[in-house]
């Protein structure tokens, strides 16, 4: 394996970590829009803007993993199929929570209720990211996978 190939392989683990950190930051910004002490209507408008961006980014990330990355990992490492199934189930649960959040924002739910939605998403998302990183970063360092990071990890 050439040095360039090794650099590209290792970059997948760095790409995944970077995307996770960007999504964590997007959630922090979204929560700040809610907790900024502004009137509920203004906070809700800001939250709607941030939520659309955050929800779209997180959904795109998970769809890309399900469509591109996980099949490549399963082909190269069949022993990880159960782990990948578990991660896909997390993706489905997070998608459901994001749908609930978007509905709450659109119907102008109270700041307390919106914060509960964000807290639930934050807890599941963080648990998911940590598990995914523990299970897959080493695999990503050796995965021979030639694809566009935007297609695989979602556009941010």
Coordinates of N, CA, C and O in Angstrom, one line a residue:
X1 N 0.9 -1.2 0.0 CA 0.0 0.0 0.0 C 0.9 1.2 0.0 O 1.8 1.3 0.8
X2 N 0.6 2.2 -0.9 CA 1.4 3.4 -1.0 C 1.1 4.3 0.1 O 0.1 4.2 0.8
X3 N 2.0 5.3 0.4 CA 1.8 6.3 1.4 C 0.5 7.1 1.2 O -0.3 7.4 2.1
X4 N 0.2 7.4 -0.1 CA -1.0 8.2 -0.4 C -2.2 7.4 -0.1 O -3.2 7.9 0.4
X5 N -2.2 6.1 -0.4 CA -3.3 5.2 -0.1 C -3.5 5.1 1.4 O -4.7 5.2 1.9
X6 N -2.5 5.0 2.2 CA -2.6 4.9 3.6 C -3.1 6.2 4.2 O -4.0 6.2 5.0
X7 N -2.7 7.4 3.7 CA -3.2 8.7 4.1 C -4.7 8.7 3.8 O -5.4 9.2 4.7
X8 N -5.1 8.3 2.7 CA -6.6 8.4 2.3 C -7.4 7.4 3.2 O -8.4 7.8 3.7
X9 N -6.8 6.3 3.5 CA -7.6 5.3 4.4 C -7.7 5.9 5.8 O -8.8 5.9 6.3
X10 N -6.6 6.4 6.3 CA -6.7 7.0 7.7 C -7.6 8.2 7.7 O -8.3 8.5 8.7
X11 N -7.7 8.9 6.6 CA -8.5 10.1 6.5 C -10.0 9.8 6.8 O -10.7 10.7 7.3
X12 N -10.5 8.6 6.5 CA -11.9 8.3 6.8 C -12.2 8.4 8.3 O -13.2 8.8 8.6
X13 N -11.3 7.9 9.1 CA -11.5 8.0 10.5 C -11.5 9.4 11.0 O -12.4 9.9 11.8
X14 N -10.6 10.2 10.4 CA -10.6 11.7 10.7 C -11.9 12.4 10.2 O -12.4 13.3 10.9
X15 N -12.3 12.0 9.0 CA -13.5 12.6 8.5 C -14.7 12.3 9.4 O -15.5 13.2 9.6
X16 N -14.8 11.1 9.8 CA -16.0 10.7 10.7 C -15.9 11.5 12.0 O -16.9 12.1 12.4
X17 N -14.8 11.6 12.6 CA -14.6 12.4 13.8 C -15.0 13.9 13.6 O -15.7 14.5 14.4
X18 N -14.5 14.4 12.5 CA -14.8 15.8 12.2 C -16.2 16.1 11.9 O -16.8 17.1 12.4
X19 N -16.9 15.2 11.2 CA -18.3 15.3 11.0 C -19.1 15.3 12.3 O -20.0 16.1 12.6
X20 N -18.7 14.3 13.2 CA -19.4 14.2 14.5 C -19.2 15.5 15.3 O -20.2 16.0 15.9
X21 N -18.0 16.1 15.3 CA -17.8 17.3 16.0 C -18.6 18.5 15.4 O -19.1 19.3 16.1
X22 N -18.7 18.5 14.1 CA -19.5 19.6 13.5 C -21.0 19.4 13.8 O -21.7 20.4 14.1
X23 N -21.5 18.2 13.9 CA -22.9 18.0 14.3 C -23.1 18.3 15.8 O -24.1 18.9 16.2
X24 N -22.1 18.0 16.6 CA -22.2 18.4 18.0 C -22.3 19.9 18.1 O -23.1 20.4 18.9
X25 N -21.4 20.6 17.4 CA -21.5 22.1 17.4 C -22.8 22.6 16.9 O -23.3 23.6 17.4
X26 N -23.3 22.0 15.8 CA -24.6 22.5 15.3 C -25.7 22.3 16.4 O -26.6 23.2 16.5
X27 N -25.6 21.2 17.1 CA -26.6 21.0 18.2 C -26.4 22.1 19.3 O -27.4 22.6 19.8
X28 N -25.2 22.4 19.6 CA -24.9 23.5 20.6 C -25.5 24.8 20.2 O -26.1 25.5 21.0
X29 N -25.3 25.1 18.9 CA -25.8 26.4 18.4 C -27.4 26.4 18.4 O -28.0 27.4 18.7
X30 N -27.9 25.2 18.1 CA -29.4 25.1 18.1 C -29.9 25.3 19.5 O -30.9 26.0 19.7
X31 N -29.3 24.7 20.5 CA -29.7 24.8 21.8 C -29.5 26.3 22.3 O -30.4 26.8 23.1
X32 N -28.5 26.9 21.9 CA -28.3 28.3 22.3 C -29.4 29.2 21.7 O -29.8 30.2 22.4
X33 N -29.9 28.9 20.5 CA -31.0 29.7 20.0 C -32.2 29.6 20.8 O -33.0 30.5 21.0
X34 N -32.4 28.4 21.5 CA -33.5 28.3 22.3 C -33.3 28.9 23.7 O -34.2 29.5 24.3
X35 N -32.1 28.8 24.2 CA -31.8 29.2 25.6 C -31.2 30.6 25.6 O -30.7 31.0 26.7
X36 N -31.3 31.4 24.6 CA -30.8 32.7 24.5 C -31.5 33.8 25.3 O -31.1 34.9 25.4
X37 N -32.5 33.4 26.0 CA -33.2 34.4 26.9 C -34.1 35.3 26.1 O -34.7 36.3 26.6
X38 N -34.3 35.1 24.8 CA -35.2 35.9 24.0 C -36.6 35.5 24.1 O -36.9 34.5 24.7
X39 N -37.5 36.4 23.6 CA -38.9 36.0 23.7 C -39.1 34.7 22.9 O -38.4 34.4 22.0
X40 N -40.1 33.9 23.4 CA -40.3 32.6 22.8 C -40.5 32.6 21.3 O -40.0 31.8 20.6
X41 N -41.2 33.6 20.8 CA -41.5 33.6 19.4 C -40.2 33.8 18.6 O -39.9 33.1 17.6
X42 N -39.4 34.7 19.0 CA -38.1 35.0 18.3 C -37.2 33.8 18.5 O -36.5 33.3 17.5
X43 N -37.1 33.2 19.7 CA -36.3 32.0 19.9 C -36.7 30.9 19.0 O -36.0 30.1 18.4
X44 N -38.1 30.7 18.8 CA -38.6 29.7 18.0 C -38.3 29.9 16.6 O -37.9 28.9 15.9
X45 N -38.3 31.1 16.1 CA -37.9 31.4 14.7 C -36.5 31.0 14.5 O -36.1 30.4 13.5
X46 N -35.6 31.4 15.4 CA -34.2 31.1 15.3 C -34.0 29.6 15.4 O -33.2 29.0 14.6
X47 N -34.7 29.0 16.3 CA -34.6 27.5 16.4 C -35.0 26.8 15.2 O -34.4 25.8 14.8
X48 N -36.1 27.3 14.6 CA -36.5 26.7 13.3 C -35.4 26.7 12.3 O -35.2 25.7 11.6
X49 N -34.8 27.9 12.2 CA -33.7 28.0 11.2 C -32.5 27.0 11.6 O -32.1 26.3 10.7
X50 N -32.1 27.1 12.8 CA -31.0 26.2 13.2 C -31.4 24.7 13.1 O -30.6 23.9 12.7
X51 N -32.6 24.4 13.5 CA -33.1 23.0 13.5 C -33.1 22.5 12.1 O -32.7 21.4 11.9
X52 N -33.6 23.3 11.2 CA -33.6 22.8 9.8 C -32.2 22.5 9.3 O -32.0 21.4 8.7
X53 N -31.3 23.3 9.6 CA -29.9 23.0 9.2 C -29.3 21.8 9.9 O -28.7 20.9 9.3
X54 N -29.5 21.8 11.3 CA -29.0 20.7 12.1 C -29.6 19.4 11.7 O -29.0 18.4 11.4
X55 N -31.0 19.4 11.6 CA -31.7 18.2 11.3 C -31.4 17.6 9.9 O -31.2 16.4 9.7
X56 N -31.2 18.6 9.0 CA -30.8 18.2 7.6 C -29.4 17.6 7.6 O -29.2 16.5 6.9
X57 N -28.5 18.2 8.3 CA -27.1 17.7 8.3 C -27.1 16.3 9.0 O -26.4 15.4 8.5
X58 N -27.7 16.2 10.1 CA -27.7 14.9 10.8 C -28.3 13.8 10.0 O -27.8 12.7 9.9
X59 N -29.5 14.1 9.4 CA -30.2 13.1 8.6 C -29.3 12.7 7.4 O -29.2 11.5 7.1
X60 N -28.7 13.7 6.7 CA -27.8 13.4 5.6 C -26.6 12.6 6.0 O -26.2 11.7 5.2
X61 N -26.1 12.8 7.1 CA -25.0 12.0 7.6 C -25.4 10.6 7.8 O -24.7 9.7 7.3
X62 N -26.5 10.3 8.5 CA -26.9 9.0 8.7 C -27.3 8.3 7.4 O -27.1 7.1 7.3
X63 N -28.0 9.0 6.5 CA -28.4 8.3 5.3 C -27.2 8.0 4.5 O -27.2 6.9 3.8
X64 N -26.2 8.8 4.5 CA -24.9 8.5 3.7 C -24.2 7.3 4.3 O -23.7 6.4 3.6
X65 N -24.2 7.2 5.6 CA -23.6 6.0 6.3 C -24.3 4.8 5.9 O -23.7 3.8 5.5
X66 N -25.7 4.8 6.0 CA -26.5 3.6 5.7 C -26.3 3.2 4.2 O -26.3 2.0 3.9
X67 N -26.3 4.2 3.3 CA -26.3 3.9 1.9 C -24.9 3.5 1.4 O -24.7 2.7 0.6
X68 N -23.8 4.2 1.9 CA -22.5 4.1 1.3 C -21.5 3.4 2.3 O -20.8 2.4 1.9
X69 N -21.3 3.9 3.5 CA -20.3 3.4 4.4 C -20.5 2.1 5.0 O -19.7 1.2 4.9
X70 N -21.7 1.9 5.5 CA -22.0 0.6 6.2 C -21.9 -0.6 5.3 O -21.4 -1.6 5.7
X71 N -22.5 -0.5 4.1 CA -22.3 -1.7 3.1 C -20.8 -2.0 2.8 O -20.4 -3.1 2.7
X72 N -20.0 -0.9 2.7 CA -18.6 -1.2 2.4 C -17.9 -1.8 3.6 O -17.1 -2.7 3.5
X73 N -18.3 -1.4 4.8 CA -17.7 -2.0 6.0 C -18.2 -3.5 6.2 O -17.4 -4.4 6.4
X74 N -19.5 -3.7 5.9 CA -20.0 -5.1 6.0 C -19.3 -6.0 5.0 O -19.1 -7.2 5.4
X75 N -19.0 -5.5 3.8 CA -18.4 -6.3 2.8 C -16.9 -6.7 3.2 O -16.5 -7.8 3.1
X76 N -16.2 -5.7 3.8 CA -14.9 -6.0 4.2 C -14.7 -6.6 5.6 O -13.8 -7.3 5.9
X77 N -15.7 -6.4 6.5 CA -15.7 -6.9 7.8 C -17.1 -7.5 8.2 O -17.8 -6.9 9.0
X78 N -17.4 -8.7 7.7 CA -18.7 -9.3 8.0 C -19.0 -9.5 9.4 O -20.2 -9.5 9.9
X79 N -18.0 -9.6 10.3 CA -18.2 -9.8 11.7 C -18.8 -8.6 12.4 O -19.3 -8.6 13.5
X80 N -18.8 -7.4 11.6 CA -19.4 -6.2 12.2 C -20.9 -6.0 11.8 O -21.4 -4.9 12.1
X81 N -21.5 -6.9 11.1 CA -22.8 -6.7 10.6 C -23.8 -6.4 11.8 O -24.7 -5.6 11.6
X82 N -23.7 -7.1 12.9 CA -24.6 -6.8 14.0 C -24.4 -5.4 14.5 O -25.3 -4.7 14.9
X83 N -23.1 -5.0 14.6 CA -22.8 -3.6 15.1 C -23.4 -2.6 14.1 O -24.1 -1.6 14.5
X84 N -23.3 -2.9 12.8 CA -23.9 -2.0 11.8 C -25.4 -1.9 11.9 O -26.0 -0.9 11.7
X85 N -26.0 -3.1 12.1 CA -27.5 -3.1 12.3 C -27.9 -2.3 13.5 O -28.9 -1.6 13.4
X86 N -27.2 -2.4 14.6 CA -27.5 -1.6 15.8 C -27.3 -0.1 15.5 O -28.2 0.7 15.9
X87 N -26.3 0.3 14.7 CA -26.1 1.7 14.4 C -27.2 2.2 13.5 O -27.7 3.3 13.6
X88 N -27.7 1.3 12.6 CA -28.8 1.7 11.7 C -30.1 1.8 12.5 O -30.9 2.7 12.2
X89 N -30.3 1.0 13.5 CA -31.4 1.2 14.4 C -31.4 2.5 15.1 O -32.4 3.2 15.2
X90 N -30.2 2.9 15.6 CA -30.0 4.2 16.2 C -30.4 5.3 15.2 O -31.1 6.3 15.5
X91 N -30.0 5.2 13.9 CA -30.3 6.2 12.9 C -31.8 6.3 12.8 O -32.3 7.4 12.7
X92 N -32.5 5.2 12.8 CA -34.0 5.2 12.7 C -34.6 5.9 13.9 O -35.5 6.8 13.7
X93 N -34.1 5.6 15.1 CA -34.6 6.3 16.3 C -34.3 7.8 16.3 O -35.2 8.6 16.6
X94 N -33.1 8.2 15.9 CA -32.8 9.6 15.8 C -33.6 10.3 14.8 O -34.1 11.4 15.0
X95 N -33.9 9.6 13.7 CA -34.8 10.3 12.6 C -36.2 10.5 13.2 O -36.7 11.6 12.9
X96 N -36.7 9.6 14.0 CA -38.0 9.8 14.6 C -37.9 11.0 15.6 O -38.9 11.8 15.6
X97 N -36.9 11.1 16.4 CA -36.8 12.2 17.3 C -36.6 13.5 16.6 O -37.2 14.5 17.0
X98 N -35.9 13.5 15.5 CA -35.8 14.8 14.7 C -37.1 15.2 14.1 O -37.4 16.4 14.1
X99 N -37.9 14.2 13.6 CA -39.3 14.5 13.1 C -40.1 15.1 14.2 O -40.8 16.1 14.0
X100 N -40.0 14.6 15.4 CA -40.8 15.1 16.5 C -40.3 16.5 16.9 O -41.2 17.4 17.2
X101 N -39.1 16.8 16.9 CA -38.5 18.1 17.1 C -39.0 19.1 16.1 O -39.5 20.2 16.5
X102 N -38.9 18.7 14.8 CA -39.4 19.6 13.8 C -40.8 20.0 13.9 O -41.2 21.1 13.8
X103 N -41.6 19.0 14.3 CA -43.1 19.2 14.5 C -43.3 20.2 15.7 O -44.1 21.1 15.6
X104 N -42.6 20.0 16.7 CA -42.7 20.8 17.9 C -42.3 22.3 17.6 O -42.9 23.2 18.1
X105 N -41.2 22.4 16.8 CA -40.8 23.8 16.5 C -41.9 24.5 15.6 O -42.2 25.6 15.8
X106 N -42.4 23.7 14.6 CA -43.4 24.3 13.7 C -44.7 24.7 14.4 O -45.4 25.6 14.1
X107 N -45.1 23.9 15.5 CA -46.3 24.3 16.2 C -46.0 25.3 17.3 O -46.9 25.5 18.2
X108 N -44.8 25.8 17.4 CA -44.4 26.7 18.5 C -44.6 26.2 19.9 O -45.3 26.8 20.7
X109 N -44.0 25.0 20.1 CA -44.1 24.4 21.5 C -43.3 25.4 22.4 O -42.6 26.2 22.1
X110 N -43.6 25.1 23.7 CA -43.0 26.0 24.7 C -41.5 25.7 24.8 O -41.0 24.6 24.4
X111 N -40.7 26.7 25.2 CA -39.2 26.5 25.3 C -38.9 25.3 26.2 O -37.9 24.6 25.8
X112 N -39.6 25.0 27.2 CA -39.3 23.8 28.0 C -39.5 22.5 27.2 O -38.7 21.6 27.3
X113 N -40.6 22.4 26.5 CA -40.8 21.3 25.7 C -39.8 21.1 24.6 O -39.3 20.0 24.3
X114 N -39.4 22.2 23.9 CA -38.4 22.2 22.9 C -37.0 21.7 23.5 O -36.3 20.9 22.9
X115 N -36.7 22.2 24.7 CA -35.5 21.8 25.3 C -35.5 20.3 25.6 O -34.5 19.7 25.5
X116 N -36.6 19.8 26.0 CA -36.7 18.3 26.2 C -36.4 17.5 25.0 O -35.8 16.5 25.0
X117 N -37.0 18.0 23.8 CA -36.7 17.4 22.6 C -35.2 17.4 22.3 O -34.6 16.4 21.9
X118 N -34.6 18.6 22.4 CA -33.1 18.7 22.2 C -32.3 17.9 23.1 O -31.3 17.3 22.7
X119 N -32.7 17.8 24.4 CA -32.0 17.0 25.4 C -32.0 15.6 25.0 O -31.0 14.9 25.1
X120 N -33.2 15.1 24.6 CA -33.3 13.7 24.2 C -32.4 13.4 22.9 O -31.7 12.3 22.9
X121 N -32.5 14.3 22.0 CA -31.6 14.1 20.8 C -30.1 14.1 21.1 O -29.4 13.3 20.7
X122 N -29.8 15.1 22.0 CA -28.4 15.2 22.4 C -27.9 13.9 23.1 O -26.8 13.4 22.8
X123 N -28.7 13.4 23.9 CA -28.3 12.2 24.7 C -28.1 11.0 23.7 O -27.1 10.3 23.8
X124 N -29.1 10.7 22.9 CA -29.0 9.6 21.9 C -27.9 9.8 20.9 O -27.1 8.9 20.6
X125 N -27.8 11.0 20.4 CA -26.7 11.3 19.4 C -25.3 11.1 20.0 O -24.5 10.5 19.3
X126 N -25.1 11.6 21.2 CA -23.8 11.5 21.8 C -23.5 10.0 22.1 O -22.3 9.5 21.8
X127 N -24.4 9.3 22.6 CA -24.2 7.8 22.8 C -23.9 7.1 21.5 O -23.0 6.3 21.4
X128 N -24.7 7.4 20.5 CA -24.5 6.8 19.2 C -23.1 7.2 18.6 O -22.4 6.3 18.1
X129 N -22.7 8.4 18.6 CA -21.4 8.8 18.1 C -20.3 8.1 18.8 O -19.3 7.6 18.2
X130 N -20.3 8.1 20.1 CA -19.3 7.4 20.9 C -19.2 5.9 20.6 O -18.1 5.4 20.4
X131 N -20.3 5.3 20.5 CA -20.3 3.8 20.2 C -19.8 3.6 18.8 O -18.9 2.7 18.5
X132 N -20.2 4.4 17.8 CA -19.8 4.3 16.5 C -18.3 4.5 16.4 O -17.6 3.8 15.7
X133 N -17.8 5.5 17.0 CA -16.3 5.8 17.0 C -15.5 4.6 17.6 O -14.5 4.2 17.1
X134 N -16.0 4.1 18.8 CA -15.3 3.0 19.4 C -15.3 1.8 18.5 O -14.3 1.0 18.4
X135 N -16.4 1.5 17.8 CA -16.5 0.3 17.0 C -15.9 0.4 15.6 O -15.4 -0.6 15.1
X136 N -15.9 1.6 15.0 CA -15.5 1.7 13.6 C -14.3 2.5 13.3 O -13.8 2.3 12.2
X137 N -13.7 3.3 14.2 CA -12.6 4.1 13.8 C -11.4 3.2 13.3 O -10.7 3.5 12.3
X138 N -11.1 2.2 14.1 CA -10.0 1.3 13.7 C -10.3 0.7 12.3 O -9.3 0.6 11.5
X139 N -11.5 0.3 12.1 CA -11.9 -0.3 10.8 C -11.7 0.7 9.7 O -11.2 0.4 8.6
X140 N -12.1 1.9 10.0 CA -12.0 3.0 8.9 C -10.5 3.3 8.6 O -10.2 3.7 7.5
X141 N -9.6 3.1 9.5 CA -8.2 3.3 9.3 C -7.7 2.3 8.2 O -6.6 2.6 7.7
X142 N -8.4 1.2 8.0 CA -7.9 0.2 7.1 C -8.8 -0.1 6.0 O -8.6 -1.0 5.1
X143 N -10.0 0.6 5.9 CA -11.0 0.3 4.9 C -10.5 0.9 3.5 O -10.3 2.0 3.4
X144 N -10.5 0.0 2.5 CA -10.2 0.4 1.2 C -11.5 0.8 0.6 O -12.3 0.0 0.1
X145 N -11.7 2.1 0.5 CA -13.0 2.6 0.1 C -12.8 3.9 -0.6 O -12.4 4.9 -0.1
X146 N -13.1 3.9 -1.9 CA -12.9 5.1 -2.8 C -14.2 5.7 -3.0 O -15.0 5.3 -3.9
X147 N -14.6 6.8 -2.3 CA -15.8 7.5 -2.4 C -15.7 8.9 -2.0 O -14.7 9.3 -1.3
X148 N -16.6 9.7 -2.4 CA -16.6 11.1 -2.0 C -17.1 11.3 -0.6 O -18.2 10.8 -0.2
X149 N -16.4 11.9 0.3 CA -16.8 12.1 1.7 C -18.2 12.7 1.9 O -18.9 12.4 2.8
X150 N -18.5 13.6 1.0 CA -19.9 14.2 1.0 C -21.0 13.2 0.8 O -22.0 13.2 1.5
X151 N -20.7 12.2 -0.1 CA -21.7 11.2 -0.3 C -21.8 10.2 0.8 O -22.9 9.7 1.2
X152 N -20.7 10.0 1.5 CA -20.6 9.0 2.5 C -21.0 9.5 3.9 O -21.8 8.9 4.6
X153 N -20.6 10.7 4.2 CA -20.8 11.3 5.6 C -21.8 12.4 5.6 O -22.0 13.0 6.7
X154 N -22.3 12.8 4.5 CA -23.3 13.9 4.4 C -22.6 15.2 4.2 O -21.6 15.5 4.7
X155 N -23.3 16.1 3.5 CA -22.8 17.5 3.3 C -23.1 18.3 4.5 O -24.2 18.3 5.1
X156 N -22.1 19.0 5.0 CA -22.3 19.9 6.2 C -22.1 21.3 5.8 O -21.3 21.7 4.9

